[in-house]
Amino acid sequence: MTRAGLAQAAFWLALLTLASRLLGRVREMVVASAYGIRPELDLFWVAMTVPDLIGSNALFVALYLFVPAYLHEREHAPEAADRFAGAFLQRAAAVLLLISAGLYAAAPWIADRLAPGLAPELRGLLVLLTRWCSLIVLGRGLEGALRGVLHAHRRFLVPAIAGFLVSGSVIAMVWAFAPAYGVKALAWGIAAGNLLPLVVMFPVAWRAAPWRLARVASHPALGRMARLVPWFVGIEVAGLAMPLVDRVIAVRMLEPGAISALSYARALADVPVTLLAMTVATVLFPSLAVHAARAEREVFQETLRRGVRAVVVLLLPVACL
């Protein structure tokens, strides 16, 4: 892809990301209007804790492990690239189904650990919500794999459009069912919103890379990827743990209200990072993977330098502001 093509893709991706964030704000307003500060809503956020953490890790690992491995196969053994994609998707689906089923079965144990001492009816609701939220792991993990296929073929806009489905599903479910079913409608919206992107992305990914589903989901590259999984999970967990570190320090050392202030500040700072830095990284990542696969060290370094310069130019004024 040319520089002009990369810039155009980055522009539209940033625009769609902004629109998705705005729809997310509408979703938050709808949820706040429907539920206020009911104790049941607190239970939903508790139920989301473990599935959301595992699901975010699954998406991160599936996306950023698949793209360079697939592009490496396509450069060195093009005839085996589709077989690798099929083996990866089969293996990912099997692992994610097992994890989701494990969360479903462990929901009572998780509920007792995260919120001990609840009244029986509230505990039962928390278990039910946790089981609905267990679908997040399956949805996000497979979404990461399909995003990997599309990103490897420089198809960035379809995954971005699919991102609207989470907020749209939550808004629709809450509007339609919250009066009758309470916070269960919110869990249904989250579950549907994490599975619907698969329906949108699968046919596009199939046309981009018509993989073959093997009888045995095995491929030499899968073993190499498996050895990298602990490193990727560690990086992602460290990033997700940073807000918790902030909160622990704030509780022990700062005045009341510091946690809320940090939460608002982090939400504000995340907007330009998501819109600008992550957009540039998403668009450049497949190109960097191809240069690495071809051992084009100088081209790789120049592409990386251009990306870093673009992020600095875009974010430095925003950081000063």
PDB file of N, CA and C in Angstrom, residues 30 34 44 74 78 97 110 135 146 174 190 229 244 284 290 315:
ATOM      1  N   VAL A  30     -27.857   6.151  27.568  1.00  0.00           N
ATOM      2  CA  VAL A  30     -29.044   5.297  27.574  1.00  0.00           C
ATOM      3  C   VAL A  30     -29.030   4.380  28.794  1.00  0.00           C
ATOM      4  N   ALA A  34     -31.688   4.430  31.891  1.00  0.00           N
ATOM      5  CA  ALA A  34     -32.524   3.259  32.147  1.00  0.00           C
ATOM      6  C   ALA A  34     -32.332   2.702  33.552  1.00  0.00           C
ATOM      7  N   PHE A  44     -23.921  -5.912  37.432  1.00  0.00           N
ATOM      8  CA  PHE A  44     -23.520  -6.109  36.038  1.00  0.00           C
ATOM      9  C   PHE A  44     -22.041  -5.780  35.853  1.00  0.00           C
ATOM     10  N   ARG A  74       2.745 -16.114   4.096  1.00  0.00           N
ATOM     11  CA  ARG A  74       2.386 -15.711   2.731  1.00  0.00           C
ATOM     12  C   ARG A  74       3.607 -15.317   1.912  1.00  0.00           C
ATOM     13  N   PRO A  78       3.436 -19.260   0.168  1.00  0.00           N
ATOM     14  CA  PRO A  78       2.085 -18.754  -0.134  1.00  0.00           C
ATOM     15  C   PRO A  78       1.023 -19.839  -0.159  1.00  0.00           C
ATOM     16  N   LEU A  97     -13.913 -21.444  23.049  1.00  0.00           N
ATOM     17  CA  LEU A  97     -15.115 -22.138  23.511  1.00  0.00           C
ATOM     18  C   LEU A  97     -14.877 -22.791  24.876  1.00  0.00           C
ATOM     19  N   ILE A 110     -16.912 -17.551  40.892  1.00  0.00           N
ATOM     20  CA  ILE A 110     -16.446 -16.187  40.613  1.00  0.00           C
ATOM     21  C   ILE A 110     -17.298 -15.177  41.378  1.00  0.00           C
ATOM     22  N   LEU A 135     -19.849 -14.991  27.114  1.00  0.00           N
ATOM     23  CA  LEU A 135     -19.806 -14.982  25.651  1.00  0.00           C
ATOM     24  C   LEU A 135     -18.864 -13.908  25.115  1.00  0.00           C
ATOM     25  N   LEU A 146     -10.388 -12.654  13.208  1.00  0.00           N
ATOM     26  CA  LEU A 146     -10.911 -12.160  11.930  1.00  0.00           C
ATOM     27  C   LEU A 146     -10.348 -10.782  11.597  1.00  0.00           C
ATOM     28  N   VAL A 174     -31.515  -2.418  25.616  1.00  0.00           N
ATOM     29  CA  VAL A 174     -31.940  -1.658  26.795  1.00  0.00           C
ATOM     30  C   VAL A 174     -33.249  -0.937  26.521  1.00  0.00           C
ATOM     31  N   ILE A 190     -24.768  -6.739  25.558  1.00  0.00           N
ATOM     32  CA  ILE A 190     -23.312  -6.925  25.517  1.00  0.00           C
ATOM     33  C   ILE A 190     -22.958  -8.238  24.820  1.00  0.00           C
ATOM     34  N   VAL A 229       2.708 -16.498  23.331  1.00  0.00           N
ATOM     35  CA  VAL A 229       1.468 -16.107  24.007  1.00  0.00           C
ATOM     36  C   VAL A 229       1.709 -15.555  25.414  1.00  0.00           C
ATOM     37  N   LEU A 244      -5.560   0.122  37.931  1.00  0.00           N
ATOM     38  CA  LEU A 244      -5.689  -0.394  39.293  1.00  0.00           C
ATOM     39  C   LEU A 244      -4.578   0.137  40.188  1.00  0.00           C
ATOM     40  N   LEU A 284      -0.093   0.816   9.995  1.00  0.00           N
ATOM     41  CA  LEU A 284       1.295   0.496   9.668  1.00  0.00           C
ATOM     42  C   LEU A 284       1.688  -0.926  10.040  1.00  0.00           C
ATOM     43  N   VAL A 290       5.275  -7.267   6.961  1.00  0.00           N
ATOM     44  CA  VAL A 290       5.768  -7.711   5.653  1.00  0.00           C
ATOM     45  C   VAL A 290       7.260  -7.418   5.516  1.00  0.00           C
ATOM     46  N   LEU A 315       0.225  13.988  18.236  1.00  0.00           N
ATOM     47  CA  LEU A 315      -0.123  13.964  19.667  1.00  0.00           C
ATOM     48  C   LEU A 315       0.536  15.061  20.491  1.00  0.00           C
TER      49      LEU A 315
END
